[in-house]
Amino acid sequence: MERRSRSAAGVCIGQVRRACLTLRDYSKVFVRRNRAARGTIGMVSLIEDNMIRLKVNGVERSFNGDSQMPLLWYLRDVLGLTGTKYGCGIALCGACTVHRDGKAIRSCVTRMGALAGSSITTIEHLSAAGLHAVQKAWMEHNVPQCGYCQSGQIMQAVALLNSTPRPTDQQIEEAMAGNICRCGTYNRIREAIKAAAGERA
Amino acid sequence: MSDILNLSRRGFLKGVVTTGALVLSVRVLPSGLLAEEVAYAGTHAEHAPLHPGVYVGIDTDGTVYIVAHRSEMGTGIRTSLPLVLADELDADWKRVKIEQAIGDARYGSQETDGSQSIREFFDAMREAGATARLMLTRAAAQQWNVPESQCRADLHTIVHASSGRKLGYGELTTAAGRLPVPDKKELQFKPPSAWRYVGKGMVSYDLSHLVTGKAVYGMDARMDNMVYASIEHPPVLGGKIKSYDDKAPLQVPGVRQTIPIDTFKPPHEYQALGGIAVIADNTWAAFQGRKKLNVAWENGAHAAFSSDEFKKEMQATARKPGKAVRNEGDVDAGFAKGGKVLEADYYVPLLAHASMEPPVAVADFRDGKLTAWAPTQDPQATQDAVSKALGIAKENVICHVTLLGGAFGRKSMPDYIVEASLLSKKVGRPVKVVWTREDDVKFDYYHAVAAMYMKAAVDDKGMPTAWLQRSVFTPIPSTFDASATYGGDDEMGMGFTDIPFDIPNLRVENGPAVAHVRIGWLRSVANVYHAFAVQSFLDELAHNAGRDPLEYLLALLGRPRVLDLKATKYPNYNADYQKFPIDTARLRKVVEVVAEKSGWGKRKLEKGRALGIAVHRSFVTYVASVVEVEVTPQGEVRVPRVDTALDAGLVVNPEITRAQFEGANVFGASLALMGEITAKNGAIEQSNFNDYPVARITEAPRENNIYIVESTAPPAGVGEPGVPPFAPALCNAIFAATGKRIRELPISKTNLKA
Ligand code: FES
Ligand code: FES
């Protein structure tokens, strides 16, 4: 996963998405602007509009800054969603893991330019009501030590369980191998994932 | 307490308390409250009606405020120390609010390292709790007009047994607060049988915030009007800027300015390294701008430092006589007698801390005062370092402590907070300095590189009759005295001068080494390399004698006794030796427990697997580990299982203690299997987790079993002592599995292909 988001392919996917979404946005905005401007002038200005529109934790957002800016810093510095952490900046540690359309991605290498139309979920919005089963399992197993890596660990684990509700030990290790915990909470992470899987089964 | 204070206090409380338990202060939350509105007004504890000392206060609603004065980096100390106080107070943990202290000498030492928080403050917490309890009891007795002896505390209430009358702590706090604070001699402590929390433990106070992204680390601190800084440091220690060009960085959208920072004057201590800061509107822009800087450096003397040559030099020094720091019997005569002599050289490279949260700090200089929010292990050292750097009084440095996203000793050195402080003064607004992972790996206060030489003469049973060991390492004192080349007594006392074996002729020596990078404390410090050398060499001796390593280890520990180190300078981790002696009976005990639990000599192992054992006392705690290794025919090393037994005296929080030792085994796996920092021409070669890897879930011990040995001894350390035995136990297991002896870490340097 981390490799894909770093590769050119990842950017491509993003651009394709953005193109699609731009069309959809276009129509929406067009209607709105058209009410005021009428005619094609509004349309021309819209084509030049490089606003990136995406959803973050269910809220519509638009971004017109540097499209090269990684999502991580948009979340943290612009939106103040600091639950998502910086650990390495180059997709090696998983501390910055969030969900894009339900899949785990490394926000430190995902450019804003690739996110138009995406729906991003961060740890703050993992579960709207109360705690997610994975968060509960994390508490029951006392997983966190310093806790700094745990937002990323939890987001990664949730994505795993969404795609593989009853993961084997091997699948757990494969899915979690990109998430470093320097405090060394791996044994508890493994147990908590198993417990959460049991809970959901 | 004056009315004015009361009022402003209430305003303050409104903003802070209602937002929840963990909140460090409004100012670190993205709520946009202005700094001036919430200028630091002291702790809630000290503004409560009953406030018998700096650590505790009880409000009229019954809330017990307990001040955590030590830093939380994952060891649970922010929970465990307040828990001791709460127990002695007989407080209901649900009604306790923990608040984090700023740096202030009135709390006593806040230097959160050396695995000493519980050891040093267990009694202080109990006294604080017992004092408040006695005052509440007294207030109730006076109110009921009954003898104090008929009243007792029972979970947040005082009860009068015979009449059944009860008063809650909140109802009593105002009256209790008017009483004189009783003398220590009057205090009565709970018997251990009455402890509610101590020994039973409690999960982290911050647990729910740690799993929901609400916990506030240094990385998450923000202030209004804050700008972000990323600093290009001189690649070689002590290097200076020759010239630089910032045209390109200033073109980057969001970049505001660049600011040169003076290179420190030796010794570097906790000063800023120097370099050029790029100031921007967000972290990303600062990083981007910095990449476009064009700097020419003047490197200085350390540019000659390259790890390969340096290693040879150190190993040569280790083969030469050094400064003797412990002498028993007559070693030279022992060796002169003849008999078989074994010798071996061991080597451990520089290591980086690589806590998941890199160094980061927010600082705001205004009106001659500096306010910092930072993940620091030592807010008082921060006050000192910042006051020196800015030329302001220590009292004018207010250092708030956020949660630490790991630290392992790195955040005992507040250089990054000094950087933020210097920059804030220059920029005239709050500045957040964010180190990249690359900065963290390249500009650490590294764990020393060490070369050890071991030599023993053995009798016909293979037992040593003479033993010489020499250690050469880049000493931590070099951080505080540029000319220091020998280790401190404390470093030598970490697993070297204190070796506990029953050997008639023994000498311990230290040789000199010049540090060319900053050297600092890393989890378990000199114990890492000393335990590796001593416990590996012991295994070599056992195999030489054809004896089982466990049996040999027990034989070498000898009869149960307390080591007499009067003739040796031995700091014993700054603990009183009477209270915390080296007791070989306790060493034996952890060895026996771990041997039994791991199934040593009994458990059937799969092909390619073997066990190794090591025992080590550090931070006055006794630890033995048995590591099971699997070495594949391709030479890959896996750790299916580790068993660790520990005797840390009275354990306040067993669950968190177990977690600390599990983590220590993983930390041990990182440094044993893959950790290595090297330099070429004075610059560090590694940069991130690709070339400075740490253990992932796939490399960490698959099974991680921790056994706490029941003990009535006073509480000892738990954060660090799990680390030292892991590497030697693993290497001893590798020898048992492959016949290959690892004398140099990391293991990845040795080809283990069959
Ligand atoms: S910060 Fe994104 S993977 Fe490390
Ligand atoms: S809990 Fe500290 S890095 Fe994972």
PDB file of N, CA and C and ligand atoms in Angstrom, chain A residues 144-150 180-183 185, chain B residues 356, ligand 2:
ATOM      1  N   PRO A 144      -1.391   0.988  24.301  1.00  0.00           N
ATOM      2  CA  PRO A 144      -0.472   2.116  24.161  1.00  0.00           C
ATOM      3  C   PRO A 144       0.539   2.228  25.305  1.00  0.00           C
ATOM      4  N   GLN A 145       1.737   2.609  24.938  1.00  0.00           N
ATOM      5  CA  GLN A 145       2.683   3.070  25.955  1.00  0.00           C
ATOM      6  C   GLN A 145       2.742   4.592  25.798  1.00  0.00           C
ATOM      7  N   CYS A 146       3.681   5.100  24.995  1.00  0.00           N
ATOM      8  CA  CYS A 146       3.638   6.553  24.789  1.00  0.00           C
ATOM      9  C   CYS A 146       2.411   6.935  23.983  1.00  0.00           C
ATOM     10  N   GLY A 147       1.955   6.031  23.124  1.00  0.00           N
ATOM     11  CA  GLY A 147       0.726   6.258  22.375  1.00  0.00           C
ATOM     12  C   GLY A 147       0.892   6.964  21.053  1.00  0.00           C
ATOM     13  N   TYR A 148       2.084   7.470  20.795  1.00  0.00           N
ATOM     14  CA  TYR A 148       2.272   8.326  19.617  1.00  0.00           C
ATOM     15  C   TYR A 148       1.979   7.591  18.300  1.00  0.00           C
ATOM     16  N   CYS A 149       2.335   6.313  18.242  1.00  0.00           N
ATOM     17  CA  CYS A 149       2.121   5.557  16.998  1.00  0.00           C
ATOM     18  C   CYS A 149       0.709   5.021  16.879  1.00  0.00           C
ATOM     19  N   GLN A 150      -0.069   5.130  17.957  1.00  0.00           N
ATOM     20  CA  GLN A 150      -1.279   4.310  18.044  1.00  0.00           C
ATOM     21  C   GLN A 150      -2.419   4.768  17.142  1.00  0.00           C
ATOM     22  N   ILE A 180       5.465   1.175  12.652  1.00  0.00           N
ATOM     23  CA  ILE A 180       6.476   1.010  13.704  1.00  0.00           C
ATOM     24  C   ILE A 180       5.926   1.476  15.045  1.00  0.00           C
ATOM     25  N   CYS A 181       6.219   0.717  16.081  1.00  0.00           N
ATOM     26  CA  CYS A 181       5.992   1.179  17.449  1.00  0.00           C
ATOM     27  C   CYS A 181       7.331   1.081  18.165  1.00  0.00           C
ATOM     28  N   ARG A 182       7.944   2.220  18.411  1.00  0.00           N
ATOM     29  CA  ARG A 182       9.271   2.200  19.040  1.00  0.00           C
ATOM     30  C   ARG A 182       9.176   1.760  20.495  1.00  0.00           C
ATOM     31  N   CYS A 183       8.015   1.954  21.115  1.00  0.00           N
ATOM     32  CA  CYS A 183       7.838   1.481  22.495  1.00  0.00           C
ATOM     33  C   CYS A 183       7.705  -0.035  22.553  1.00  0.00           C
ATOM     34  N   THR A 185       4.969  -2.240  21.393  1.00  0.00           N
ATOM     35  CA  THR A 185       3.674  -2.764  21.869  1.00  0.00           C
ATOM     36  C   THR A 185       3.122  -3.848  20.944  1.00  0.00           C
TER      37      THR A 185
ATOM     38  N   MET B 356       9.303   7.760  18.388  1.00  0.00           N
ATOM     39  CA  MET B 356       8.400   7.996  17.251  1.00  0.00           C
ATOM     40  C   MET B 356       8.112   9.476  17.056  1.00  0.00           C
TER      41      MET B 356
HETATM   42  S1  FES C   2       3.269   3.388  21.868  1.00  0.00           S
HETATM   43 FE1  FES C   2       5.056   4.612  21.730  1.00  0.00          FE
HETATM   44  S2  FES C   2       5.628   4.382  19.664  1.00  0.00           S
HETATM   45 FE2  FES C   2       3.976   3.004  19.874  1.00  0.00          FE
END
